[in-house]
Amino acid sequence: MGFFLETLLGGLMTGMLYALVALGFVLIFKASGVFNFAQGAMVLFAALAMARFSEWIPRWLGMEQGVISVLLSIVVSIVIMIGVAYAVERLALRHLVNQEPITLLMATLGIAYLLDGLGPMIFGSAVYSINVGMPKEPVFILEGLFDGGVLVSKEDLYSAIIAAVLVAALTLFFQKTKTGRALRAVADDHQAAQSIGIPLGRMWVIVWSVAGVVALVVGIIWGSKLGVQFSLSLVALKALPVVILGGLTSLPGAIIGGLIIGVGEKLSEVYLGPMIGGGIETWFAYGLALCVLLVRPQGLFGEKIIDRV
């Protein structure tokens, strides 16, 4: 039972990280109605900025690396991601208002390749590390209930808590604030939103900025675990099944989808892997998402689209 709980908790914590990555896709889709293929590139770009400024700022200011330098690096990285959002709106999205969704989709592909090239060109292409002070040693819990206790990674636990807080904050932002409601109106119909005075350009800057901050948090967490390297942009691919499972329009769906896939991956690898062979963790999420698509194309919590003729 202790080993099962250990596997279950590991899956839940990994699932929260998947949900955090998926939020970037959901945020952009809710505001523009288009799938953002640039989210993975944004994660890499933000992680590179954070890693390099955490090295440069102490050197520029003549101080040791510590809490202050980390906070300054985070602030500078947030400003950079807001600048990226502003540039995306001014140079691309502003010229594509009221265009077909496929046009916006291709624009996000172009933005992805541009960021993939700019990041290493500006910040370097080596493998960098990010250290924000999260403890990496494991800890044993519930030792009184189970022999030997349950092994939990402190880093994974802290990461899951950060992800949960950010998810809750974004959910409240979209549901309870005036800006959040305006963003949902923009996603439903660009022309109608403009006709009632909603500034489309400003809304897109806001949502891309929020998605950039989410990408920064994802980049810090995954960069701390895996190192900042080009393959970090591929982490976003792990969120695709989460988005399909939960629904492209649902923030709670991203959370629940992430938890389902995180737990499913861990349990299937541990209990089914020995019977059917290794590697099940790499394709389990995609197989589950495909099964959901066959039954409910809009995802478990996505809005059902009804076309009237």
Short mmCIF file of C-alpha atoms in Angstrom, two decimals:
data_model
loop_
_atom_site.label_atom_id
_atom_site.label_comp_id
_atom_site.label_asym_id
_atom_site.label_seq_id
_atom_site.Cartn_x
_atom_site.Cartn_y
_atom_site.Cartn_z
CA MET A 1 0.00 0.00 0.00
CA GLY A 2 2.87 2.36 0.80
CA PHE A 3 4.44 1.81 -2.62
CA PHE A 4 1.08 2.42 -4.32
CA LEU A 5 0.65 5.72 -2.45
CA GLU A 6 4.20 6.71 -3.36
CA THR A 7 3.47 6.08 -7.04
CA LEU A 8 0.10 7.84 -6.80
CA LEU A 9 1.58 10.96 -5.17
CA GLY A 10 4.37 11.06 -7.75
CA GLY A 11 1.78 10.90 -10.52
CA LEU A 12 -0.32 13.67 -8.97
CA MET A 13 2.68 15.99 -8.64
CA THR A 14 3.82 15.30 -12.20
CA GLY A 15 0.23 15.82 -13.36
CA MET A 16 0.15 19.30 -11.83
CA LEU A 17 3.24 20.21 -13.86
CA TYR A 18 1.58 18.88 -17.02
CA ALA A 19 -1.49 20.95 -16.19
CA LEU A 20 0.68 24.04 -15.81
CA VAL A 21 2.12 23.55 -19.30
CA ALA A 22 -1.37 22.94 -20.69
CA LEU A 23 -2.59 26.23 -19.21
CA GLY A 24 -0.50 28.16 -21.73
CA PHE A 25 -2.36 26.48 -24.60
CA VAL A 26 -5.76 27.01 -22.98
CA LEU A 27 -5.09 30.69 -22.20
CA ILE A 28 -4.23 31.59 -25.79
CA PHE A 29 -7.09 29.51 -27.20
CA LYS A 30 -9.62 31.14 -24.87
CA ALA A 31 -8.53 34.61 -25.99
CA SER A 32 -7.98 34.08 -29.71
CA GLY A 33 -9.68 30.81 -30.62
CA VAL A 34 -6.43 29.43 -32.04
CA PHE A 35 -4.08 26.72 -30.84
CA ASN A 36 -0.73 28.26 -29.85
CA PHE A 37 2.09 26.16 -31.25
CA ALA A 38 4.58 28.69 -29.85
CA GLN A 39 3.99 27.72 -26.21
CA GLY A 40 6.91 25.28 -26.12
CA ALA A 41 9.23 27.88 -27.65
CA MET A 42 8.03 30.41 -25.06
CA VAL A 43 8.95 27.98 -22.27
CA LEU A 44 12.47 27.58 -23.68
CA PHE A 45 12.91 31.34 -24.27
CA ALA A 46 11.73 32.20 -20.74
CA ALA A 47 13.93 29.52 -19.16
CA LEU A 48 16.98 30.73 -21.10
CA ALA A 49 16.32 34.32 -19.99
CA MET A 50 15.97 33.24 -16.37
CA ALA A 51 19.09 31.05 -16.42
CA ARG A 52 21.31 33.68 -18.04
CA PHE A 53 20.12 36.66 -16.01
CA SER A 54 20.60 34.69 -12.80
CA GLU A 55 24.27 34.53 -13.85
CA TRP A 56 24.60 38.05 -15.28
CA ILE A 57 22.82 40.11 -12.59
CA PRO A 58 25.14 39.14 -9.68
CA ARG A 59 28.13 39.82 -11.95
CA TRP A 60 26.81 43.23 -13.07
CA LEU A 61 25.84 44.32 -9.55
CA GLY A 62 28.90 42.82 -7.85
CA MET A 63 26.86 40.63 -5.51
CA GLU A 64 26.70 36.97 -4.64
CA GLN A 65 24.00 34.71 -6.03
CA GLY A 66 21.16 34.53 -3.54
CA VAL A 67 17.52 35.33 -2.94
CA ILE A 68 17.81 38.94 -4.14
CA SER A 69 19.55 38.01 -7.40
CA VAL A 70 16.97 35.27 -8.04
CA LEU A 71 14.08 37.68 -7.47
CA LEU A 72 15.69 40.28 -9.74
CA SER A 73 16.19 37.62 -12.43
CA ILE A 74 12.54 36.61 -12.19
CA VAL A 75 11.38 40.25 -12.47
CA VAL A 76 13.62 40.89 -15.49
CA SER A 77 12.44 37.66 -17.15
CA ILE A 78 8.79 38.64 -16.59
CA VAL A 79 9.44 42.03 -18.19
CA ILE A 80 11.08 40.29 -21.16
CA MET A 81 8.10 37.95 -21.63
CA ILE A 82 5.71 40.91 -21.49
CA GLY A 83 7.91 42.55 -24.14
CA VAL A 84 7.64 39.40 -26.26
CA ALA A 85 3.85 39.53 -25.89
CA TYR A 86 3.78 43.19 -26.97
CA ALA A 87 5.99 42.45 -29.97
CA VAL A 88 3.80 39.51 -31.00
CA GLU A 89 0.70 41.71 -30.93
CA ARG A 90 2.29 44.66 -32.73
CA LEU A 91 4.14 42.72 -35.42
CA ALA A 92 1.83 39.77 -36.08
CA LEU A 93 -1.59 39.58 -34.43
CA ARG A 94 -2.59 43.19 -35.09
CA HIS A 95 -2.39 42.53 -38.83
CA LEU A 96 -4.42 39.31 -38.60
CA VAL A 97 -7.56 40.58 -36.89
CA ASN A 98 -10.72 38.82 -38.15
CA GLN A 99 -8.69 36.44 -40.29
CA GLU A 100 -9.41 32.72 -40.56
CA PRO A 101 -8.24 30.59 -37.58
CA ILE A 102 -5.81 28.71 -39.85
CA THR A 103 -4.03 32.03 -40.54
CA LEU A 104 -3.53 32.66 -36.84
CA LEU A 105 -2.43 29.06 -36.38
CA MET A 106 0.29 29.46 -39.01
CA ALA A 107 1.31 32.73 -37.33
CA THR A 108 1.93 30.88 -34.03
CA LEU A 109 4.07 28.36 -35.91
CA GLY A 110 6.16 31.22 -37.30
CA ILE A 111 6.46 32.75 -33.81
CA ALA A 112 7.59 29.37 -32.45
CA TYR A 113 10.43 29.05 -34.97
CA LEU A 114 11.41 32.69 -34.43
CA LEU A 115 11.67 32.26 -30.65
CA ASP A 116 13.50 28.95 -31.05
CA GLY A 117 16.13 30.81 -33.06
CA LEU A 118 16.25 34.05 -31.05
CA GLY A 119 16.61 32.36 -27.67
CA PRO A 120 19.93 30.56 -28.32
CA MET A 121 21.19 33.52 -30.41
CA ILE A 122 20.67 36.00 -27.55
CA PHE A 123 21.31 33.85 -24.48
CA GLY A 124 23.55 31.08 -25.81
CA SER A 125 22.98 27.45 -26.73
CA ALA A 126 24.82 25.60 -23.93
CA VAL A 127 23.04 23.61 -21.23
CA TYR A 128 22.34 25.97 -18.32
CA SER A 129 21.10 25.37 -14.80
CA ILE A 130 18.47 27.21 -12.78
CA ASN A 131 18.67 27.28 -9.01
CA VAL A 132 15.83 29.03 -7.21
CA GLY A 133 16.49 27.37 -3.89
CA MET A 134 14.03 24.49 -4.09
CA PRO A 135 15.34 21.51 -2.06
CA LYS A 136 16.08 18.44 -4.15
CA GLU A 137 16.48 15.81 -1.43
CA PRO A 138 13.56 13.39 -0.88
CA VAL A 139 11.65 13.09 2.35
CA PHE A 140 9.74 10.21 3.97
CA ILE A 141 6.16 10.80 5.13
CA LEU A 142 3.50 8.66 6.84
CA GLU A 143 6.20 6.57 8.54
CA GLY A 144 3.78 5.79 11.34
CA LEU A 145 1.24 4.22 8.96
CA PHE A 146 3.50 2.31 6.57
CA ASP A 147 6.70 0.41 7.15
CA GLY A 148 9.51 2.64 5.85
CA GLY A 149 7.10 5.47 5.03
CA VAL A 150 6.29 6.99 1.66
CA LEU A 151 9.12 8.58 -0.33
CA VAL A 152 8.28 12.04 -1.73
CA SER A 153 10.54 14.45 -3.62
CA LYS A 154 10.55 17.87 -1.96
CA GLU A 155 11.25 19.54 -5.31
CA ASP A 156 8.26 17.83 -6.92
CA LEU A 157 6.09 18.71 -3.92
CA TYR A 158 7.03 22.40 -3.99
CA SER A 159 6.60 22.49 -7.77
CA ALA A 160 3.13 20.97 -7.49
CA ILE A 161 2.13 23.53 -4.84
CA ILE A 162 3.35 26.41 -7.02
CA ALA A 163 1.48 24.98 -10.01
CA ALA A 164 -1.72 24.56 -7.98
CA VAL A 165 -1.60 28.15 -6.70
CA LEU A 166 -1.02 29.53 -10.20
CA VAL A 167 -3.83 27.41 -11.65
CA ALA A 168 -6.25 28.63 -8.96
CA ALA A 169 -5.24 32.26 -9.54
CA LEU A 170 -5.74 32.01 -13.30
CA THR A 171 -9.11 30.31 -12.87
CA LEU A 172 -10.30 33.15 -10.63
CA PHE A 173 -8.88 35.70 -13.08
CA PHE A 174 -10.91 34.34 -15.99
CA GLN A 175 -14.11 33.73 -14.05
CA LYS A 176 -14.31 36.71 -11.70
CA THR A 177 -12.52 39.70 -13.25
CA LYS A 178 -13.76 42.13 -15.89
CA THR A 179 -10.65 41.52 -18.01
CA GLY A 180 -11.15 37.77 -17.83
CA ARG A 181 -14.72 38.07 -19.07
CA ALA A 182 -13.55 40.38 -21.85
CA LEU A 183 -10.98 37.80 -22.92
CA ARG A 184 -13.69 35.14 -23.15
CA ALA A 185 -15.80 37.51 -25.26
CA VAL A 186 -12.86 38.06 -27.62
CA ALA A 187 -12.45 34.30 -28.03
CA ASP A 188 -16.13 33.88 -28.89
CA ASP A 189 -16.24 36.53 -31.61
CA HIS A 190 -13.54 39.10 -32.46
CA GLN A 191 -15.86 41.40 -34.42
CA ALA A 192 -18.63 41.36 -31.80
CA ALA A 193 -16.11 42.08 -29.04
CA GLN A 194 -14.73 45.05 -30.97
CA SER A 195 -18.23 46.35 -31.68
CA ILE A 196 -18.97 46.71 -27.95
CA GLY A 197 -15.72 48.53 -27.27
CA ILE A 198 -13.37 45.76 -26.15
CA PRO A 199 -9.84 46.69 -27.33
CA LEU A 200 -8.73 43.56 -29.14
CA GLY A 201 -5.04 44.46 -29.27
CA ARG A 202 -4.84 45.14 -25.53
CA MET A 203 -6.61 41.89 -24.73
CA TRP A 204 -4.15 39.91 -26.83
CA VAL A 205 -1.18 41.61 -25.16
CA ILE A 206 -2.63 40.74 -21.75
CA VAL A 207 -3.27 37.09 -22.52
CA TRP A 208 0.08 36.57 -24.25
CA SER A 209 1.76 38.24 -21.26
CA VAL A 210 -0.04 35.90 -18.87
CA ALA A 211 0.89 32.93 -21.07
CA GLY A 212 4.48 34.22 -21.03
CA VAL A 213 4.50 34.32 -17.21
CA VAL A 214 3.09 30.79 -17.14
CA ALA A 215 5.83 29.74 -19.59
CA LEU A 216 8.42 31.31 -17.26
CA VAL A 217 7.12 29.36 -14.26
CA VAL A 218 7.15 26.15 -16.32
CA GLY A 219 10.66 26.95 -17.58
CA ILE A 220 11.96 27.55 -14.05
CA ILE A 221 10.45 24.34 -12.68
CA TRP A 222 11.43 22.06 -15.56
CA GLY A 223 14.77 23.87 -16.03
CA SER A 224 15.56 23.25 -12.38
CA LYS A 225 14.76 19.56 -12.81
CA LEU A 226 16.19 18.87 -16.28
CA GLY A 227 18.51 21.78 -17.06
CA VAL A 228 17.83 24.49 -19.63
CA GLN A 229 18.43 23.03 -23.07
CA PHE A 230 16.74 22.94 -26.45
CA SER A 231 14.78 19.78 -25.58
CA LEU A 232 12.91 21.85 -22.96
CA SER A 233 10.66 23.16 -25.73
CA LEU A 234 9.52 19.57 -26.29
CA VAL A 235 8.09 19.46 -22.77
CA ALA A 236 5.08 21.24 -24.24
CA LEU A 237 4.32 18.12 -26.27
CA LYS A 238 3.50 16.37 -22.99
CA ALA A 239 0.69 18.88 -22.54
CA LEU A 240 -1.04 18.09 -25.84
CA PRO A 241 -2.82 14.97 -24.50
CA VAL A 242 -3.75 16.97 -21.39
CA VAL A 243 -5.40 19.68 -23.50
CA ILE A 244 -7.20 17.08 -25.65
CA LEU A 245 -8.41 15.20 -22.59
CA GLY A 246 -9.56 18.19 -20.57
CA GLY A 247 -10.79 20.39 -23.42
CA LEU A 248 -9.22 23.38 -25.14
CA THR A 249 -11.60 25.87 -23.51
CA SER A 250 -11.52 24.67 -19.92
CA LEU A 251 -9.01 25.72 -17.25
CA PRO A 252 -10.39 23.17 -14.75
CA GLY A 253 -10.20 20.62 -17.58
CA ALA A 254 -6.46 21.30 -17.93
CA ILE A 255 -6.02 20.60 -14.22
CA ILE A 256 -8.04 17.41 -14.12
CA GLY A 257 -6.63 16.22 -17.45
CA GLY A 258 -3.09 16.78 -16.15
CA LEU A 259 -3.80 14.84 -12.96
CA ILE A 260 -5.42 11.95 -14.86
CA ILE A 261 -2.51 11.64 -17.27
CA GLY A 262 0.14 12.11 -14.58
CA VAL A 263 -1.34 9.38 -12.39
CA GLY A 264 -2.12 7.14 -15.38
CA GLU A 265 1.45 7.35 -16.66
CA LYS A 266 3.00 6.44 -13.33
CA LEU A 267 0.60 3.60 -12.49
CA SER A 268 0.75 2.11 -15.98
CA GLU A 269 4.55 2.23 -16.03
CA VAL A 270 4.81 0.53 -12.65
CA TYR A 271 2.02 -2.05 -12.89
CA LEU A 272 1.49 -2.62 -16.63
CA GLY A 273 5.02 -1.97 -17.87
CA PRO A 274 6.50 -5.27 -16.60
CA MET A 275 3.69 -7.21 -18.33
CA ILE A 276 3.63 -5.55 -21.76
CA GLY A 277 7.14 -4.14 -21.98
CA GLY A 278 8.81 -0.84 -21.11
CA GLY A 279 8.15 2.54 -22.62
CA ILE A 280 4.44 2.64 -21.84
CA GLU A 281 4.95 6.01 -20.12
CA THR A 282 5.90 7.61 -23.45
CA TRP A 283 2.71 6.70 -25.32
CA PHE A 284 0.08 6.13 -22.61
CA ALA A 285 -1.08 9.77 -22.59
CA TYR A 286 -1.50 9.90 -26.37
CA GLY A 287 -3.40 6.61 -26.42
CA LEU A 288 -5.75 7.85 -23.70
CA ALA A 289 -6.29 11.15 -25.52
CA LEU A 290 -7.11 9.28 -28.74
CA CYS A 291 -9.71 7.17 -26.94
CA VAL A 292 -11.33 10.32 -25.52
CA LEU A 293 -11.37 11.97 -28.96
CA LEU A 294 -13.29 9.02 -30.40
CA VAL A 295 -16.00 9.36 -27.74
CA ARG A 296 -16.00 13.09 -26.92
CA PRO A 297 -14.08 15.21 -29.48
CA GLN A 298 -14.34 18.40 -27.42
CA GLY A 299 -12.70 16.76 -24.39
CA LEU A 300 -14.13 15.93 -20.99
CA PHE A 301 -14.83 19.55 -20.03
CA GLY A 302 -14.70 21.37 -23.37
CA GLU A 303 -17.64 23.29 -24.74
CA LYS A 304 -19.73 21.31 -27.20
CA ILE A 305 -19.93 23.11 -30.55
CA ILE A 306 -23.35 23.11 -32.19
CA ASP A 307 -23.60 24.36 -35.77
CA ARG A 308 -27.04 25.50 -36.91
CA VAL A 309 -27.94 25.66 -40.58
#
